[in-house]
Amino acid sequence: MKGKIIRLLKENKNNFISGQNISDKLRVSRTAVWKYINQLKEEGYEIESVSRKGYRLLNSADLLTYEEIEDKLKTNTIGRKIYHFDSLDSTNIKAKKLAIKGENEGTIIIGEEQTKGKGRLGRYWTSPKGKGVWLSIILRPNIEPTKASYITQIGAAAVSKAISDMGIKNYIKWPNDIVINNKKVCGILTEMSGEINKVNYIVIGMGINVNLNKKEVPKELKNKATSLKIESGNSVSRKKLVANILNNFEYLYDELIEYNTITKSIEICKSSSALINKDIKIIRRNKTKKAKAINLDKDGHLIVEYPDGTKEGLISGEISVRGENGYV
Ligand code: BT5
């Protein structure tokens, strides 16, 4: 109901709409309208109320709800249904629960805050309220489970391009990070449920540090985490960013569904790579090996060359990669 009221207020932007008019259109009592308006004000919407005239929307809240994003969305399925939470444990956990219950492909879960944000391999993800984009997408692609890592490449390409299009230069650190000035601004966590030959569902979670200030970055992450605001010097519209990411994601994901390839995503991951042509360290089961990153192949494997001249295509998931002198 609150969503419907916001829509009416937006349609009448710059004008007043009376409580009676809203109550007639939405078939709820005027008292109910008044209560919903008060709730919206508490959520951060600036709504002017004048007796005998009604209500007028002055400013929308900085919330990542469907009503706040839909006018920028160009997709058919991705993001056409959004579960929005003020606070939740983890959008990936919630997405998996919904997927098990049969939620459709394209549904998004967004939290203004996560209390148990998850990284890979049991690591954590700091997700303070209103400061970032913490979202998960439910997918049901008809692909072999061994190709689930394609989804991470598509996600990284979609986020990187969205950030670039907002005028902020960034790099993709294979396989799942986006970095600016050698610090992590986004992490991606792809989780799958499947059988040997069949994917039941895939959840891709994206965490992007958007408007965190320097002092809001936890101490232990000071050397390796940053935000779009810290790097660009300006606040960034989270709504625009989410819409851009979802638009890019659907465009790139469609290639996988239609042709079973991810050429466009790989192109972006290559041209924005933080690793290609760099000396790197490969960490696998606590063992570190030196190599040079050479290329990304069509399946998103990172091709590396060892000092003895042998080459290998690395598969994401099993390893971590670091720059010779630090995180990148
Ligand atoms: C990742 O793991 O980079 C995947 C992060 C995915 C987060 C999203 S948010 C929406 C969705 N719901 C979830 O619950 N998760 C996903 P990994 O490569 O393992 O990196 C984790 C490491 O990054 C941690 O051990 C910290 O050192 C560091 N870290 C934690 N929070 C960070 C942040 N906000 N920004 C940058 N680095 C962070």
XYZ file of C-alpha atoms and ligand atoms in Angstrom:
366
model
C 0.000 0.000 0.000
C 2.820 2.416 0.868
C 4.249 1.796 -2.600
C 0.922 2.674 -4.208
C 0.712 5.905 -2.201
C 4.243 6.868 -3.243
C 3.305 6.250 -6.859
C 0.253 8.523 -6.556
C 2.308 11.237 -4.870
C 4.923 10.984 -7.624
C 2.298 11.149 -10.379
C 1.042 14.359 -8.778
C 4.486 15.812 -8.166
C 4.355 19.596 -7.640
C 0.621 19.347 -6.870
C -1.372 18.444 -3.834
C -3.460 15.304 -3.810
C -6.195 15.132 -1.209
C -6.497 12.398 1.404
C -9.997 11.702 0.067
C -8.691 11.291 -3.459
C -6.017 8.835 -2.299
C -8.514 6.915 -0.194
C -10.964 6.655 -3.134
C -8.299 5.545 -5.591
C -6.773 2.940 -3.304
C -9.977 1.910 -1.515
C -8.687 2.434 2.006
C -9.966 4.716 4.764
C -8.670 8.268 5.138
C -7.309 7.336 8.564
C -5.331 4.527 6.945
C -3.960 6.980 4.358
C -2.926 9.325 7.166
C -1.152 6.466 8.968
C 0.720 5.377 5.831
C 1.771 8.974 5.126
C 3.190 9.202 8.639
C 5.095 5.969 8.137
C 6.524 7.313 4.879
C 7.642 10.484 6.625
C 9.401 8.351 9.233
C 11.183 6.485 6.446
C 12.581 9.764 5.150
C 10.047 10.945 2.575
C 9.444 14.689 2.821
C 5.707 15.119 2.415
C 3.934 18.413 2.943
C 0.441 18.131 4.463
C -1.910 21.119 4.223
C -5.482 20.975 5.493
C -8.140 21.143 2.761
C -5.426 20.648 0.095
C -3.931 17.298 1.007
C -0.459 15.929 0.508
C 2.467 16.894 -1.706
C 5.743 15.042 -2.172
C 8.710 17.368 -1.707
C 11.534 14.852 -1.625
C 11.820 11.099 -1.935
C 13.692 9.055 0.625
C 17.107 7.628 -0.207
C 15.770 4.071 -0.238
C 16.384 1.259 -2.712
C 12.750 0.214 -3.076
C 11.112 -0.746 -6.367
C 9.139 2.525 -6.412
C 12.388 4.490 -6.254
C 14.142 2.541 -8.997
C 11.462 1.568 -11.523
C 11.592 4.803 -13.550
C 15.275 4.113 -14.361
C 14.883 0.402 -15.024
C 14.961 -0.839 -18.627
C 14.846 -4.562 -17.920
C 12.230 -7.203 -18.640
C 12.834 -9.572 -15.738
C 15.861 -8.559 -13.668
C 14.706 -6.375 -10.768
C 11.036 -6.368 -11.741
C 10.286 -7.719 -8.279
C 12.244 -6.357 -5.346
C 12.118 -7.497 -1.730
C 13.374 -4.502 0.218
C 14.485 -4.715 3.855
C 15.432 -1.964 6.242
C 17.745 -4.472 7.897
C 18.362 -8.207 7.471
C 21.072 -10.767 8.124
C 22.233 -11.287 4.538
C 20.571 -10.729 1.170
C 22.183 -13.944 -0.115
C 20.734 -15.980 2.759
C 17.301 -14.468 2.149
C 17.574 -14.991 -1.623
C 18.402 -18.670 -1.137
C 15.411 -19.150 1.165
C 13.124 -17.502 -1.385
C 14.642 -19.487 -4.255
C 13.980 -22.741 -2.411
C 10.346 -21.691 -2.069
C 10.165 -21.226 -5.841
C 10.757 -17.495 -6.311
C 11.148 -16.600 -9.990
C 14.262 -15.667 -11.918
C 15.118 -11.997 -11.760
C 13.797 -11.304 -8.278
C 16.072 -9.048 -6.249
C 16.646 -8.813 -2.516
C 18.014 -5.521 -1.221
C 18.896 -4.553 2.334
C 19.610 -1.045 3.530
C 21.817 -2.812 6.078
C 23.093 -6.372 6.576
C 23.894 -7.654 10.048
C 25.625 -10.832 8.800
C 26.832 -9.899 5.323
C 28.746 -12.822 3.847
C 32.004 -12.910 1.921
C 33.449 -16.016 0.279
C 34.630 -19.047 2.258
C 32.940 -17.976 5.491
C 34.405 -14.469 5.474
C 32.298 -11.427 6.440
C 31.085 -8.384 4.538
C 30.596 -5.078 6.347
C 27.297 -3.508 5.233
C 26.384 -0.315 7.118
C 22.933 1.199 6.813
C 22.173 3.322 3.758
C 25.850 3.571 2.816
C 26.075 0.985 0.103
C 24.297 -1.330 -2.255
C 23.824 -4.763 -0.722
C 21.790 -6.819 -3.156
C 21.237 -10.344 -4.434
C 19.672 -11.598 -7.672
C 17.920 -14.965 -8.013
C 18.695 -16.704 -11.316
C 17.592 -19.982 -12.861
C 19.783 -20.367 -15.952
C 19.633 -23.525 -17.995
C 23.420 -24.055 -17.948
C 25.810 -26.729 -16.750
C 26.667 -26.282 -13.060
C 30.371 -26.096 -13.984
C 29.572 -22.812 -15.717
C 28.187 -21.114 -12.595
C 31.316 -18.964 -12.428
C 30.110 -17.278 -15.640
C 27.599 -15.487 -13.451
C 30.363 -13.878 -11.373
C 32.001 -12.586 -14.559
C 28.690 -11.169 -15.783
C 28.120 -9.524 -12.384
C 31.606 -8.025 -12.233
C 31.226 -6.652 -15.764
C 27.773 -5.215 -14.986
C 28.938 -3.450 -11.822
C 32.202 -2.214 -13.319
C 30.461 -0.743 -16.361
C 27.781 0.894 -14.179
C 30.462 2.566 -12.051
C 32.425 3.652 -15.157
C 29.282 5.110 -16.718
C 28.907 7.267 -13.619
C 32.327 8.705 -14.392
C 34.418 6.723 -11.904
C 37.351 4.730 -13.281
C 37.586 1.282 -11.737
C 39.234 -2.093 -12.307
C 38.073 -5.683 -12.034
C 40.282 -7.850 -9.885
C 39.556 -11.356 -11.082
C 37.421 -13.122 -10.175
C 35.091 -11.236 -7.874
C 36.320 -7.811 -6.797
C 36.166 -4.300 -8.156
C 38.948 -2.024 -7.047
C 39.836 1.648 -7.260
C 43.332 2.864 -6.399
C 44.217 -0.665 -5.306
C 41.399 -0.837 -2.767
C 38.249 -2.918 -2.860
C 35.012 -1.083 -3.578
C 32.860 -4.108 -4.485
C 32.816 -7.821 -3.747
C 30.694 -10.469 -5.427
C 29.521 -13.754 -3.935
C 27.919 -16.315 -6.258
C 26.231 -19.326 -4.693
C 24.590 -22.235 -6.478
C 22.253 -25.078 -5.708
C 22.283 -27.820 -8.284
C 22.577 -31.433 -9.209
C 25.292 -32.972 -11.359
C 23.809 -31.750 -14.637
C 21.305 -29.171 -13.569
C 21.258 -25.811 -11.841
C 18.336 -25.400 -9.446
C 19.130 -21.782 -8.774
C 22.040 -19.375 -8.573
C 22.176 -16.389 -6.251
C 24.602 -13.617 -7.090
C 25.246 -11.178 -4.250
C 26.881 -7.821 -4.861
C 28.205 -5.556 -2.145
C 29.233 -2.071 -3.219
C 30.617 0.558 -0.867
C 28.936 3.692 -2.160
C 28.683 6.601 0.262
C 30.868 5.492 3.154
C 33.109 8.260 4.438
C 36.737 7.520 5.297
C 36.023 7.335 9.006
C 33.204 4.852 8.418
C 35.549 2.230 6.959
C 36.353 -0.273 9.737
C 39.913 0.050 11.061
C 41.010 -3.405 9.955
C 39.927 -2.629 6.375
C 41.515 0.839 6.085
C 44.290 -0.423 3.802
C 42.151 -2.523 1.516
C 38.629 -1.071 1.345
C 37.303 2.158 -0.125
C 34.025 3.647 -1.376
C 32.833 5.436 -4.500
C 32.393 8.605 -2.441
C 35.901 8.462 -0.985
C 37.422 7.941 -4.443
C 35.297 10.397 -6.428
C 34.906 13.048 -3.744
C 31.138 13.150 -4.270
C 28.055 11.374 -2.976
C 26.780 8.890 -5.539
C 23.101 8.134 -6.223
C 22.532 4.581 -5.002
C 19.238 4.420 -6.936
C 20.883 5.266 -10.255
C 23.709 2.864 -9.548
C 21.339 -0.030 -8.798
C 19.281 0.644 -11.932
C 22.439 0.863 -14.073
C 23.762 -2.391 -12.634
C 20.498 -4.242 -13.238
C 20.180 -2.857 -16.783
C 23.735 -3.927 -17.619
C 23.267 -7.267 -15.904
C 20.221 -8.235 -17.930
C 21.876 -7.182 -21.192
C 24.970 -9.295 -20.454
C 23.034 -12.224 -18.937
C 20.827 -12.440 -22.046
C 23.896 -13.416 -24.083
C 24.402 -16.413 -21.800
C 20.778 -17.460 -22.038
C 20.519 -17.016 -25.791
C 23.932 -18.181 -26.996
C 25.520 -19.942 -24.009
C 28.482 -17.544 -24.221
C 29.675 -14.529 -22.208
C 31.805 -12.761 -24.817
C 30.554 -9.265 -23.972
C 31.207 -9.716 -20.248
C 34.694 -11.130 -20.853
C 35.439 -8.156 -23.097
C 34.622 -5.784 -20.216
C 36.463 -7.919 -17.640
C 39.544 -7.913 -19.884
C 39.575 -4.240 -20.732
C 39.086 -3.273 -17.072
C 41.323 -5.968 -15.628
C 43.460 -5.025 -12.633
C 45.659 -8.084 -13.132
C 46.433 -8.713 -16.803
C 50.119 -8.049 -17.551
C 50.902 -7.840 -13.847
C 53.050 -10.034 -11.656
C 50.813 -11.740 -9.133
C 50.817 -14.217 -6.282
C 48.442 -17.152 -6.387
C 47.291 -18.460 -3.032
C 45.951 -21.991 -3.110
C 45.385 -24.009 0.059
C 47.776 -21.745 2.005
C 50.530 -22.156 -0.599
C 51.737 -19.127 -2.540
C 53.091 -19.239 -6.085
C 54.406 -16.380 -8.220
C 53.139 -15.914 -11.768
C 52.296 -13.337 -14.390
C 48.655 -12.798 -15.387
C 48.446 -13.008 -19.182
C 44.841 -13.095 -20.285
C 41.243 -14.140 -19.624
C 39.889 -16.916 -21.818
C 36.348 -17.143 -23.194
C 35.181 -19.070 -20.114
C 36.557 -16.487 -17.698
C 39.618 -18.474 -16.652
C 42.614 -16.341 -15.750
C 45.558 -17.482 -17.853
C 48.820 -17.185 -15.953
C 52.435 -17.931 -16.812
C 54.851 -19.307 -14.219
C 58.562 -18.373 -14.083
C 59.446 -21.710 -15.793
C 57.327 -20.715 -18.796
C 54.419 -23.110 -18.187
C 50.906 -21.723 -18.426
C 47.688 -22.494 -16.561
C 44.062 -21.381 -16.735
C 42.895 -20.636 -13.202
C 39.354 -21.470 -12.187
C 37.739 -19.105 -9.708
C 36.621 -20.437 -6.371
C 39.678 -22.472 -5.504
C 42.211 -19.686 -5.196
C 42.949 -16.099 -4.190
C 45.093 -13.758 -6.206
C 47.194 -10.883 -4.882
C 49.431 -8.317 -6.500
C 53.166 -8.684 -5.949
C 53.172 -5.788 -3.511
C 49.809 -5.927 -1.803
C 46.149 -6.431 -2.424
C 46.138 -5.776 -6.157
C 33.550 -10.976 -1.244
O 34.105 -11.938 -0.448
O 34.140 -10.041 -1.707
C 32.066 -11.148 -1.479
C 31.255 -10.089 -0.805
C 29.794 -10.175 -1.182
C 28.942 -9.237 -0.391
C 27.523 -9.223 -0.881
S 26.574 -7.976 -0.131
C 25.109 -8.619 -0.770
C 25.240 -10.130 -0.684
N 24.754 -10.628 0.588
C 25.749 -11.154 1.320
O 25.601 -11.624 2.466
N 26.913 -11.078 0.639
C 26.724 -10.508 -0.669
P 35.666 -12.081 -0.174
O 36.428 -12.012 -1.448
O 35.776 -13.303 0.648
O 36.035 -10.809 0.669
C 35.699 -10.703 2.023
C 36.789 -9.881 2.707
O 36.690 -8.513 2.268
C 36.628 -9.832 4.222
O 37.349 -10.882 4.831
C 37.222 -8.460 4.568
O 38.645 -8.546 4.665
C 36.918 -7.627 3.351
N 35.686 -6.814 3.531
C 34.643 -6.996 4.363
N 33.701 -6.057 4.202
C 34.173 -5.222 3.227
C 33.654 -4.072 2.601
N 32.457 -3.556 2.907
N 34.428 -3.485 1.650
C 35.635 -3.975 1.289
N 36.167 -5.084 1.850
C 35.442 -5.708 2.812
